[in-house]
Amino acid sequence: RKQGKARTIGVSNFPTALVRKALEIDGDVAANQVEYHPYLSQRPLLELMRSRGLVLIAHSPLVRGKILDDPVLQDIAKRRKLSVAQVALRWLVQQERVVAIPGVQNVEQLRENLRVLDVALTKEEMAAISALVLLVAVVLPAEYGIDPTGVGRVLGMTKMGDIKQQLAAEAAADAAATALATKSPATGSS
């Protein structure tokens, strides 16, 4: 940037701890491109990014087509006279500081995707879609503990209660890491 070769800097697939580290090194990071869709919660990361003014760029927003058969999304799409893809994309872009980058096969698909900018989902529809989280990743490697071949099978968990408990544990660990990162090394206080 100082040499005029880049206007902004973005990162890709950085979890919250790496985003914090990147911001320590260069406080001018603009965005983080990560997998994000109704089946994969990015809540702790998104909260950090919003608090720091960063943009979350959602790749694989349609779960590589797997989301198109979801009954909740199909119901909303039918009532709103939208496609399932449009509903899922609108859910993303209606969130603060989130943009989506879906793949397209042709110009008509691109036009359909852009129509999501002309509609808004209700709070109830947003909540219903947010409740779909199953921790399903289609891109993340297995070492992250996510099995992209099994819906909801994360670290051997198959029950929604187990998955929600894991999400809560991750959020608590993330909050603890944030608290530690904000403590002053000299005094041990914020």
Tab-separated table of C-alpha atoms in Angstrom:
chain	number	residue	atom	x	y	z
A	1	ARG	CA	0.000	0.000	0.000
A	2	LYS	CA	2.729	2.443	0.895
A	3	GLN	CA	4.215	1.818	-2.536
A	4	GLY	CA	0.844	2.410	-4.193
A	5	LYS	CA	0.500	-1.185	-5.380
A	6	ALA	CA	-2.605	-2.008	-3.324
A	7	ARG	CA	-5.516	0.059	-2.052
A	8	THR	CA	-6.664	-2.389	0.610
A	9	ILE	CA	-5.547	-5.675	2.090
A	10	GLY	CA	-7.796	-8.650	2.625
A	11	VAL	CA	-7.269	-12.085	4.080
A	12	SER	CA	-8.880	-15.420	3.363
A	13	ASN	CA	-10.103	-18.174	5.685
A	14	PHE	CA	-8.747	-16.459	8.808
A	15	PRO	CA	-10.482	-17.577	12.024
A	16	THR	CA	-10.958	-14.992	14.770
A	17	ALA	CA	-7.518	-15.510	16.348
A	18	LEU	CA	-5.741	-14.961	13.032
A	19	VAL	CA	-7.868	-11.908	12.233
A	20	ARG	CA	-6.825	-10.426	15.587
A	21	LYS	CA	-3.174	-11.198	14.825
A	22	ALA	CA	-3.453	-9.686	11.340
A	23	LEU	CA	-4.961	-6.531	12.845
A	24	GLU	CA	-2.082	-6.335	15.333
A	25	ILE	CA	0.417	-6.549	12.468
A	26	ASP	CA	-1.468	-4.217	10.138
A	27	GLY	CA	-4.567	-2.521	11.510
A	28	ASP	CA	-5.723	-1.679	8.012
A	29	VAL	CA	-7.090	-5.078	6.924
A	30	ALA	CA	-10.343	-4.512	5.040
A	31	ALA	CA	-11.937	-7.935	4.592
A	32	ASN	CA	-11.828	-11.663	5.295
A	33	GLN	CA	-13.171	-14.120	2.716
A	34	VAL	CA	-14.550	-17.207	4.449
A	35	GLU	CA	-17.083	-19.924	3.845
A	36	TYR	CA	-20.423	-18.645	5.140
A	37	HIS	CA	-23.975	-19.762	4.480
A	38	PRO	CA	-27.111	-20.673	6.454
A	39	TYR	CA	-25.666	-24.062	7.428
A	40	LEU	CA	-22.342	-22.723	8.779
A	41	SER	CA	-22.305	-20.216	11.621
A	42	GLN	CA	-19.579	-17.602	11.559
A	43	ARG	CA	-21.044	-15.646	14.481
A	44	PRO	CA	-17.874	-15.113	16.600
A	45	LEU	CA	-15.854	-14.144	13.535
A	46	LEU	CA	-18.591	-11.875	12.215
A	47	GLU	CA	-18.964	-10.128	15.577
A	48	LEU	CA	-15.205	-9.434	15.686
A	49	MET	CA	-15.172	-8.199	12.115
A	50	ARG	CA	-18.147	-5.906	12.668
A	51	SER	CA	-16.553	-4.454	15.797
A	52	ARG	CA	-13.397	-3.668	13.807
A	53	GLY	CA	-15.174	-2.377	10.684
A	54	LEU	CA	-14.134	-5.277	8.439
A	55	VAL	CA	-16.223	-6.900	5.727
A	56	LEU	CA	-16.948	-10.636	5.688
A	57	ILE	CA	-16.943	-11.941	2.130
A	58	ALA	CA	-19.039	-15.122	2.013
A	59	HIS	CA	-17.762	-17.735	-0.395
A	60	SER	CA	-19.724	-20.926	-1.146
A	61	PRO	CA	-22.947	-19.133	-0.117
A	62	LEU	CA	-25.154	-21.806	-1.701
A	63	VAL	CA	-23.252	-24.755	-0.190
A	64	ARG	CA	-22.333	-25.823	-3.716
A	65	GLY	CA	-26.019	-26.347	-4.490
A	66	LYS	CA	-26.776	-28.467	-1.434
A	67	ILE	CA	-28.905	-25.703	0.085
A	68	LEU	CA	-31.357	-25.657	-2.815
A	69	ASP	CA	-33.357	-28.583	-1.396
A	70	ASP	CA	-33.797	-27.082	2.066
A	71	PRO	CA	-37.527	-27.067	3.009
A	72	VAL	CA	-37.322	-23.862	5.086
A	73	LEU	CA	-35.681	-21.972	2.237
A	74	GLN	CA	-38.083	-23.520	-0.276
A	75	ASP	CA	-41.071	-22.372	1.793
A	76	ILE	CA	-39.780	-18.793	2.043
A	77	ALA	CA	-38.917	-18.776	-1.665
A	78	LYS	CA	-42.387	-20.006	-2.625
A	79	ARG	CA	-44.161	-17.420	-0.449
A	80	ARG	CA	-41.929	-14.592	-1.705
A	81	LYS	CA	-41.883	-15.719	-5.359
A	82	LEU	CA	-38.097	-15.973	-5.271
A	83	SER	CA	-35.677	-18.782	-5.986
A	84	VAL	CA	-34.080	-20.646	-3.075
A	85	ALA	CA	-30.729	-19.235	-4.179
A	86	GLN	CA	-32.131	-15.699	-3.998
A	87	VAL	CA	-33.448	-16.295	-0.474
A	88	ALA	CA	-30.097	-17.661	0.735
A	89	LEU	CA	-28.167	-14.808	-0.885
A	90	ARG	CA	-30.551	-12.202	0.520
A	91	TRP	CA	-30.108	-13.696	4.013
A	92	LEU	CA	-26.372	-13.094	3.660
A	93	VAL	CA	-26.362	-9.603	2.177
A	94	GLN	CA	-29.062	-8.389	4.548
A	95	GLN	CA	-26.613	-8.913	7.401
A	96	GLU	CA	-24.422	-6.002	8.412
A	97	ARG	CA	-20.952	-6.051	6.806
A	98	VAL	CA	-21.544	-9.228	4.786
A	99	VAL	CA	-21.215	-9.601	1.024
A	100	ALA	CA	-21.662	-12.833	-0.931
A	101	ILE	CA	-19.761	-14.093	-3.939
A	102	PRO	CA	-21.799	-16.881	-5.508
A	103	GLY	CA	-20.582	-18.592	-8.638
A	104	VAL	CA	-22.662	-18.119	-11.756
A	105	GLN	CA	-22.997	-20.208	-14.895
A	106	ASN	CA	-24.412	-17.523	-17.188
A	107	VAL	CA	-25.568	-13.916	-17.440
A	108	GLU	CA	-29.175	-14.769	-16.510
A	109	GLN	CA	-28.012	-16.370	-13.263
A	110	LEU	CA	-26.025	-13.217	-12.504
A	111	ARG	CA	-29.150	-11.099	-13.109
A	112	GLU	CA	-31.179	-13.379	-10.796
A	113	ASN	CA	-28.551	-13.043	-8.073
A	114	LEU	CA	-28.525	-9.259	-8.357
A	115	ARG	CA	-32.305	-9.115	-7.864
A	116	VAL	CA	-31.739	-9.926	-4.179
A	117	LEU	CA	-30.766	-6.291	-3.757
A	118	ASP	CA	-34.374	-5.307	-4.506
A	119	VAL	CA	-36.020	-7.377	-1.739
A	120	ALA	CA	-35.788	-7.646	2.043
A	121	LEU	CA	-36.533	-10.601	4.267
A	122	THR	CA	-38.621	-10.155	7.395
A	123	LYS	CA	-37.099	-10.558	10.859
A	124	GLU	CA	-38.978	-13.851	11.164
A	125	GLU	CA	-37.578	-15.121	7.851
A	126	MET	CA	-34.044	-14.072	8.831
A	127	ALA	CA	-34.412	-15.900	12.160
A	128	ALA	CA	-35.793	-19.035	10.514
A	129	ILE	CA	-32.838	-19.156	8.130
A	130	SER	CA	-30.347	-18.447	10.928
A	131	ALA	CA	-31.769	-21.427	12.815
A	132	LEU	CA	-30.682	-23.751	9.989
A	133	VAL	CA	-27.071	-23.851	11.182
A	134	LEU	CA	-25.720	-27.391	11.068
A	135	LEU	CA	-21.989	-26.633	11.011
A	136	VAL	CA	-21.737	-27.960	7.490
A	137	ALA	CA	-18.691	-26.794	5.607
A	138	VAL	CA	-18.093	-27.693	1.998
A	139	VAL	CA	-14.649	-26.197	1.619
A	140	LEU	CA	-12.897	-26.388	4.981
A	141	PRO	CA	-10.396	-29.232	5.321
A	142	ALA	CA	-10.967	-32.144	7.697
A	143	GLU	CA	-8.355	-30.913	10.174
A	144	TYR	CA	-10.788	-28.138	11.134
A	145	GLY	CA	-13.045	-30.856	12.563
A	146	ILE	CA	-15.752	-30.452	9.947
A	147	ASP	CA	-16.790	-33.318	7.706
A	148	PRO	CA	-18.107	-31.817	4.464
A	149	THR	CA	-19.619	-35.142	3.441
A	150	GLY	CA	-21.936	-35.519	6.443
A	151	VAL	CA	-24.602	-32.964	7.245
A	152	GLY	CA	-24.220	-32.036	10.904
A	153	ARG	CA	-21.446	-34.539	11.598
A	154	VAL	CA	-18.891	-32.392	13.368
A	155	LEU	CA	-16.289	-34.017	15.566
A	156	GLY	CA	-18.505	-37.095	15.677
A	157	MET	CA	-21.594	-35.153	16.772
A	158	THR	CA	-24.905	-35.989	15.148
A	159	LYS	CA	-27.434	-34.410	17.530
A	160	MET	CA	-28.349	-30.744	17.190
A	161	GLY	CA	-27.943	-30.290	20.957
A	162	ASP	CA	-24.334	-31.473	20.727
A	163	ILE	CA	-23.680	-29.101	17.854
A	164	LYS	CA	-25.226	-26.147	19.696
A	165	GLN	CA	-23.172	-27.045	22.791
A	166	GLN	CA	-20.019	-27.035	20.637
A	167	LEU	CA	-20.979	-23.639	19.200
A	168	ALA	CA	-21.473	-22.261	22.708
A	169	ALA	CA	-18.098	-23.650	23.812
A	170	GLU	CA	-16.396	-22.071	20.785
A	171	ALA	CA	-18.078	-18.723	21.474
A	172	ALA	CA	-16.981	-18.860	25.123
A	173	ALA	CA	-13.397	-19.701	24.128
A	174	ASP	CA	-13.443	-16.876	21.608
A	175	ALA	CA	-14.717	-14.420	24.239
A	176	ALA	CA	-11.978	-15.550	26.651
A	177	ALA	CA	-9.329	-15.065	23.958
A	178	THR	CA	-10.679	-11.602	23.234
A	179	ALA	CA	-10.567	-10.712	26.937
A	180	LEU	CA	-6.966	-11.910	27.199
A	181	ALA	CA	-5.964	-10.027	24.065
A	182	THR	CA	-7.299	-6.747	25.473
A	183	LYS	CA	-5.456	-6.995	28.804
A	184	SER	CA	-2.444	-4.780	29.256
A	185	PRO	CA	0.758	-6.868	29.601
A	186	ALA	CA	2.221	-4.476	32.204
A	187	THR	CA	-0.722	-4.365	34.585
A	188	GLY	CA	-2.772	-7.411	33.641
A	189	SER	CA	-5.885	-5.255	33.278
A	190	SER	CA	-7.811	-3.751	30.422
